[in-house]
Coordinates of C-alpha atoms in Angstrom, one line a residue:
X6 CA -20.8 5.3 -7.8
X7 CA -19.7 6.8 -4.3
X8 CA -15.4 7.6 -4.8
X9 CA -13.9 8.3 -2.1
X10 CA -12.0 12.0 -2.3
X11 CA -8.3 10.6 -2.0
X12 CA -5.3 11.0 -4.1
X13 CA -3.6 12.7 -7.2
X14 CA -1.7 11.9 -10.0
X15 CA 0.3 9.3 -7.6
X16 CA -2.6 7.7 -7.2
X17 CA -2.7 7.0 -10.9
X18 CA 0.8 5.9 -11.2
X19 CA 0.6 3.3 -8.4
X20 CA -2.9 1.6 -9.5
X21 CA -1.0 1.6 -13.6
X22 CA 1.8 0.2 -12.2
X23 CA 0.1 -2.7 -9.8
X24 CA -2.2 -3.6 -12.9
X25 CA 1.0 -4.3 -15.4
X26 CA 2.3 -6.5 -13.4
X27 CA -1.4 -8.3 -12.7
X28 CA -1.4 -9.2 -16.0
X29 CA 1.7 -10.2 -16.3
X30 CA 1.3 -12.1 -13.2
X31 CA -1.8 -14.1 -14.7
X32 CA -0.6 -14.6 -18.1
X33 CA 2.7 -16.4 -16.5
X34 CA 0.9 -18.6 -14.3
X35 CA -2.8 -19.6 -15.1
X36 CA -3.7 -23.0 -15.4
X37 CA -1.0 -23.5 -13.4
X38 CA -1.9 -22.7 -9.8
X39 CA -5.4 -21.0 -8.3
X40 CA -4.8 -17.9 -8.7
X41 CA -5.5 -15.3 -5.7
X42 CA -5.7 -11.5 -5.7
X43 CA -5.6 -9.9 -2.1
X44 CA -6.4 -6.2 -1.4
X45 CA -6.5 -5.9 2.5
X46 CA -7.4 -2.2 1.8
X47 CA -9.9 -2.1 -0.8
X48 CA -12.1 1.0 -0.7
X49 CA -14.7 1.9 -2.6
X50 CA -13.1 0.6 -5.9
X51 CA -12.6 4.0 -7.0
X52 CA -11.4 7.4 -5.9
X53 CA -12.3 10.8 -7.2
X54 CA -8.6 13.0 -7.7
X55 CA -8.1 15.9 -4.6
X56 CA -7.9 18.6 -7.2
X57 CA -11.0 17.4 -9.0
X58 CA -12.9 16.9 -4.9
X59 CA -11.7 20.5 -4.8
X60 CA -12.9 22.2 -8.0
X61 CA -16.3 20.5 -7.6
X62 CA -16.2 21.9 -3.4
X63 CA -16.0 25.7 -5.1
X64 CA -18.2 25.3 -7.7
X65 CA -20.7 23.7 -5.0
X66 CA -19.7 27.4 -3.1
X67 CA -18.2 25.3 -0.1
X68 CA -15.3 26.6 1.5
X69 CA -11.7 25.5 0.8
X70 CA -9.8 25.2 4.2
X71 CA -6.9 24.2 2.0
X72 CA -4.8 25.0 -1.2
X73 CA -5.7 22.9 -4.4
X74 CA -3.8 20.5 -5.4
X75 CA -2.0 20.0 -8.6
X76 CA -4.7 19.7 -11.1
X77 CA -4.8 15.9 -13.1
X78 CA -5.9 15.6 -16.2
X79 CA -9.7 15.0 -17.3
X80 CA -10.2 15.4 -13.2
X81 CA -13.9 15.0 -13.9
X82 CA -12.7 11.7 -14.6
X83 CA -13.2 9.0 -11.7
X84 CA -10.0 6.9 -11.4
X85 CA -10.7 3.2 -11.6
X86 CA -9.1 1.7 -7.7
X87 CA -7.1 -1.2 -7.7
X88 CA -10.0 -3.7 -6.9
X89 CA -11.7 -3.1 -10.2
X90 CA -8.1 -3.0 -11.6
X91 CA -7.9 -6.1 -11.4
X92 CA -10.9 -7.7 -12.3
X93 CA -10.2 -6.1 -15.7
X94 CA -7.4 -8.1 -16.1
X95 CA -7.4 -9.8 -19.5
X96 CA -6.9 -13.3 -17.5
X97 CA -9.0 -13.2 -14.7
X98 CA -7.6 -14.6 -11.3
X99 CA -9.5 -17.5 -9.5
X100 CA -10.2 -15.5 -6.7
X101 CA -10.6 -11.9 -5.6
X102 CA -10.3 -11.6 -2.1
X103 CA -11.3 -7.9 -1.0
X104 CA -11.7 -6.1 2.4
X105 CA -12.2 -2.8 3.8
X106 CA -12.5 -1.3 7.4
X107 CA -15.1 0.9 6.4
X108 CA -18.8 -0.5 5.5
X109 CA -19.7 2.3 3.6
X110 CA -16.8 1.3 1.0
X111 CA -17.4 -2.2 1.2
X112 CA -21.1 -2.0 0.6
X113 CA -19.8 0.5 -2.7
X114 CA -17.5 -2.1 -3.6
X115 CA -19.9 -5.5 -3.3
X116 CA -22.3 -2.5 -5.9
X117 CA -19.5 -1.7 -8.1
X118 CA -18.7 -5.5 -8.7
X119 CA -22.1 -6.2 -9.1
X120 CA -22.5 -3.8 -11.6
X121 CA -19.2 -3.5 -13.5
X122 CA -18.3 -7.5 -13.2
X123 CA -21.1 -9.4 -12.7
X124 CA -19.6 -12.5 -14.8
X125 CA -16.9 -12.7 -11.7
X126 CA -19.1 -11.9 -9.0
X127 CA -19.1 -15.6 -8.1
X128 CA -15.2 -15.5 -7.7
X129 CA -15.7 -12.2 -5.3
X130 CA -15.1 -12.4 -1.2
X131 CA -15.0 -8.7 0.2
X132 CA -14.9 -8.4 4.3
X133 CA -14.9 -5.6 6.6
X134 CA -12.0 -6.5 9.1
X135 CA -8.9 -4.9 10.1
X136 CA -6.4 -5.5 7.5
X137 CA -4.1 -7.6 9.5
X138 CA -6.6 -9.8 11.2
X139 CA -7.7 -9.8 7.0
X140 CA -4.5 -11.0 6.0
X141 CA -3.6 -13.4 9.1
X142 CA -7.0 -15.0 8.7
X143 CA -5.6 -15.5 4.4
X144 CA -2.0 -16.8 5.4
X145 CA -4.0 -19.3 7.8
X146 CA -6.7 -21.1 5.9
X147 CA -5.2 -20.8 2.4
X148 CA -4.0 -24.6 0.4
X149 CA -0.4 -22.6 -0.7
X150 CA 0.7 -25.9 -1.9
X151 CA -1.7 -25.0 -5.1
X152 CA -2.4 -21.6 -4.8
X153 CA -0.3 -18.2 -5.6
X154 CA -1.6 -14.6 -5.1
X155 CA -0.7 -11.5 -5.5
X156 CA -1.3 -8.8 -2.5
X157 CA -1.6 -5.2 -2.5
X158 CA -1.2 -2.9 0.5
X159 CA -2.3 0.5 0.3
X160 CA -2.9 1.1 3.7
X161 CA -4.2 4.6 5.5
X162 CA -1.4 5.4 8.1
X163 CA 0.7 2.9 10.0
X164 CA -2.2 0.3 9.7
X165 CA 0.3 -2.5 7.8
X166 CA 2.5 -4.7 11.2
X167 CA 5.2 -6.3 10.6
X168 CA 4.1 -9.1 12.2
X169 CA 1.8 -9.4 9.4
X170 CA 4.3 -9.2 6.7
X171 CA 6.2 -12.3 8.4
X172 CA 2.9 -14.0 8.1
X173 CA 2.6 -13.4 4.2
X174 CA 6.7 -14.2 4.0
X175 CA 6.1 -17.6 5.5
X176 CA 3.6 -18.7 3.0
X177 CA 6.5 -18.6 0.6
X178 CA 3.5 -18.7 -2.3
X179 CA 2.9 -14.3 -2.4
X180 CA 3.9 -11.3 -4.2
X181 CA 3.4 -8.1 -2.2
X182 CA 3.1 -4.8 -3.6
X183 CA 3.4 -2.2 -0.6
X184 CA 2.6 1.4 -0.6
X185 CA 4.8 2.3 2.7
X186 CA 3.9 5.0 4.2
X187 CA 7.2 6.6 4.9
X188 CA 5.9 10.3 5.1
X189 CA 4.0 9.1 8.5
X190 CA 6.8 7.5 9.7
X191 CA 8.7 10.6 9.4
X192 CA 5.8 12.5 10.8
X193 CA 6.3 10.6 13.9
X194 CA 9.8 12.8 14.9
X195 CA 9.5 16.0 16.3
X196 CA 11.7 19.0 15.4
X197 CA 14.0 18.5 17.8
X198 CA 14.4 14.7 17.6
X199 CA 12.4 13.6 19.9
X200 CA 9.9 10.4 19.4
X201 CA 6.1 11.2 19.4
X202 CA 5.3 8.5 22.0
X203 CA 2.1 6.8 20.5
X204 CA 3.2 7.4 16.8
X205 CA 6.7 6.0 17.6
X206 CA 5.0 3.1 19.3
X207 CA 3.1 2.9 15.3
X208 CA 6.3 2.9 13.6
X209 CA 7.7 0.3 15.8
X210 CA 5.0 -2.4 15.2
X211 CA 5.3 -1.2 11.6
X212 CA 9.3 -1.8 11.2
X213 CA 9.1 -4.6 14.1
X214 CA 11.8 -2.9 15.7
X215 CA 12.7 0.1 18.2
X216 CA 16.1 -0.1 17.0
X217 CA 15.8 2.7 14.2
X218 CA 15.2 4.9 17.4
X219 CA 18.9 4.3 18.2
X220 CA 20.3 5.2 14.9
X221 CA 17.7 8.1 14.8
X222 CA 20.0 11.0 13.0
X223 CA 20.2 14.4 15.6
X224 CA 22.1 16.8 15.2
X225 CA 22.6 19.2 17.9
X226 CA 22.2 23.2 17.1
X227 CA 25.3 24.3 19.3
X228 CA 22.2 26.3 21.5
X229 CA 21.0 26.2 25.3
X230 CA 17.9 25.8 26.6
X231 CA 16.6 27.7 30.1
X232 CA 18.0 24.7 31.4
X233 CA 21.7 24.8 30.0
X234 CA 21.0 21.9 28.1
X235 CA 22.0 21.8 24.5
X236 CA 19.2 21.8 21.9
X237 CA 19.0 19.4 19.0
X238 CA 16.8 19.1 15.8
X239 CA 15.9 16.3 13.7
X240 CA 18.1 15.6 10.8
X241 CA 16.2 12.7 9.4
X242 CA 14.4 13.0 6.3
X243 CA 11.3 11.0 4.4
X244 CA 14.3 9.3 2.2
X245 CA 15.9 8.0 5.3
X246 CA 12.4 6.1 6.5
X247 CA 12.3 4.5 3.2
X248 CA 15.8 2.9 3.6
X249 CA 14.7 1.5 6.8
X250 CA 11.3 0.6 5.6
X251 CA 12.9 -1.6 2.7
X252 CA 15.5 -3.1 4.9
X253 CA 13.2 -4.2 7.3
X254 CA 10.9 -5.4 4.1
X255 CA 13.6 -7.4 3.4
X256 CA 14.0 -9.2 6.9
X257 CA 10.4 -10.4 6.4
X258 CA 10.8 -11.5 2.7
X259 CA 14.8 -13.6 3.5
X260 CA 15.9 -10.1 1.0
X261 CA 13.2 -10.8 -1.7
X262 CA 13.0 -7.6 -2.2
X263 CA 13.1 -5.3 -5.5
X264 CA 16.1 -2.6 -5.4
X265 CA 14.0 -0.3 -7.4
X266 CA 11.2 1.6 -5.2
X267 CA 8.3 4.0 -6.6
X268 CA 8.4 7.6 -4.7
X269 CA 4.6 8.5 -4.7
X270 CA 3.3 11.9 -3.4
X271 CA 1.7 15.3 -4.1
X272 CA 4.1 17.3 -6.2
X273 CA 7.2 18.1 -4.3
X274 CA 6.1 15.8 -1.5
X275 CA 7.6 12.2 -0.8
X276 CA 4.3 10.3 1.0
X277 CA 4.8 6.5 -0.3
X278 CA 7.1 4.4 -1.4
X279 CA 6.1 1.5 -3.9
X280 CA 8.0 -1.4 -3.2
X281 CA 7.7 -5.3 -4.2
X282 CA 8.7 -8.3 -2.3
X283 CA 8.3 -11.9 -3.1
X284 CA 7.8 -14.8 -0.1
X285 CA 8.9 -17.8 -3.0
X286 CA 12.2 -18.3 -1.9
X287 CA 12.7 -20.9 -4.9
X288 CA 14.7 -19.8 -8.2
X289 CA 12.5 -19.8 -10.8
X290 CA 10.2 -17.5 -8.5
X291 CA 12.8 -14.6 -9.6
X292 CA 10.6 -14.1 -12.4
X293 CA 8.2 -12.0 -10.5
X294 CA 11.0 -9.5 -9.2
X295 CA 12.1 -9.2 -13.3
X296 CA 8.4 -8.5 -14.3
X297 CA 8.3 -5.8 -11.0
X298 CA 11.1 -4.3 -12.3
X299 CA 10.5 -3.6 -15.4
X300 CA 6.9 -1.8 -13.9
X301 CA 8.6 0.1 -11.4
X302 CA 11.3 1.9 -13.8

C-alpha cells in the first residue's frame, strides 16, 4: 500500500459521509438502471492522516518544517479513500469509473483493487487524465437514458471548471458530491483586496463568472498611501466563497442543490465545503437530495 500523506479528521468525515449515501444510492436503484460510480480524482485509494505522516517523519528523525496537526485517532491507521469506499458497498455498482492525474496513484489504485476487490476488478476503468477532460469524455459517451451515477469531486486546488459541472448538469442522470475548495478561492484575494491575477483567472473558470470580482467586499482603512491614495483591505472571508460557490453550483444544477453544506478543514480552519447537487430535474429524483440530507446533518 503506498497512501498518499493528505488529510485529517475532515478527511474521515467526508469519505463517511460520501459512502452513506452510496449505499443508499444503490439500495434505491439497482436493477433498475446501470449503475455508475465516478471519481475524477481518485488517488491512491487511500491516505495516511497529516498528524500520523508527521509522527512517523520524527520518529524517522526527519525534520518538521511545520507544526503537527491535530492528532486522529488510531493514526497508525490507514484511512480507506473513497475509491475503495465504494467498492465496499454492500450493493455493488455496475461500474467504477476511476482516474487520477498522477500515475504513481493510479498504478496504487489499479494494485489496491486488484488486491482488495478482485471479484469487481472486471467492473473497474481507472485513467490518468485531467479531471475535466475525465468527466467531459463520461458526460459524452455515456447511454443516460439507462444509466445513473453517482460522482465525487475532491479535487486538489481550482482543478474542478464550471464548464465541466454544466456538462454533468446536462446529463440530467448524476448526483454530484463536491468538495469546493473555498479556502483557495479565498486565497486568491490579497490583503488589500486586490485580485491575484492568475489565481483570480482560477476562480473565474471555477465559478464561470468574473462577476463575484464586482461584488468583492473592501473596505477601505481611512489611511493614505505615498501616493495620497486611500488604502483598503479585504473584508471577504472563506464563508463568503462558499455562498458564491453554491449559488453558482446551483446555476449549473437549474437549483438542484442541497441547502445544507459540510464545512471540512484542519481544526479551526474552513478549507472545503461538502455540497450535493443533483442534474435529474424530474420529481421523483428529489429522493437523492432527502437521502443527502440526512448524510450531511
Amino acid at each position: 500500500m503506498e497512501p498518499q500523506a493528505f488529510g485529517d479528521k475532515h478527511t474521515l468525515k467526508k469519505l463517511e459521509a460520501v459512502e452513506e449515501y452510496l449505499g443508499m444510492f444503490t439500495t434505491a436503484l439497482r436493477d433498475k438502471f446501470e449503475l455508475l460510480y465516478i471519481d475524477a480524482c481518485a488517488g491512491s485509494g487511500s491516505s495516511m492522516p497529516r498528524s500520523a505522516k508527521e509522527k512517523e517523519q520524527v520518529e524517522n528523525g526527519q525534520i518538521q518544517l511545520l507544526e503537527p496537526a491535530a492528532e486522529l485517532a488510531d493514526t497508525d491507521e490507514i484511512i480507506v479513500g473513497s475509491a475503495l469506499r465504494a467498492l465496499g458497498v454492500k450493493y455493488p455498482f455496475n461500474r467504477y469509473l476511476f482516474n487520477d492525474k498522477k500515475r504513481k496513484n493510479v498504478e496504487a489504485l489499479r494494485r489496491e483493487v486488484k488486491t482488495k476487490f478482485s471479484h469487481l476488478e472486471d467492473r473497474v476503468t481507472i485513467t490518468q487524465f485531467d479531471a475535466n477532460e475525465m468527466l467531459l469524455r463520461i458526460c459524452d459517451t455515456i447511454n443516460w437514458r439507462n444509466s445513473r451515477a453517482v460522482v465525487f469531486l475532491d479535487p486538489f486546488g481550482l482543478q474542478i471548471k464550471f464548464d465541466t459541472l454544466q456538462a454533468l448538469a446536462r446529463t440530467q442522470a448524476v448526483d454530484v458530491w463536491y468538495l469546493v475548495p473555498v479556502f483557495a478561492m479565498f486565497r486568491q484575494v490579497r490583503g488589500d483586496g486586490a485580485v491575484l491575477a492568475d489565481g483570480g483567472r482560477s476562480v473565474d473558470e471555477a465559478l464561470g463568472t468574473t462577476e463575484w470580482r464586482n461584488v468583492l467586499p473592501v473596505e477601505e482603512k481611512g489611511q493614505m498611501d505615498m501616493f495620497g491614495q486611500k488604502l483598503s483591505e479585504k473584508a471577504v472571508d472563506v464563508a463568503w466563497f462558499e455562498k458564491i460557490a453554491q449559488e453558482r453550483l446551483k446555476a449549473a444544477f437549474g437549483g438542484r442543490v442541497v441547502e445544507q453544506v459540510l464545512p471540512l478543514g484542519k481544526p479551526g480552519l474552513h478549507e472545503f465545503s461538502l455540497m450535493f447537487a443533483w442534474a435529474n430535474p424530474h420529481t421523483s429524483a428529489r429522493l437523492a437530495s432527502k437521502f443527502a440530507s440526512v448524510v450531511l446533518k
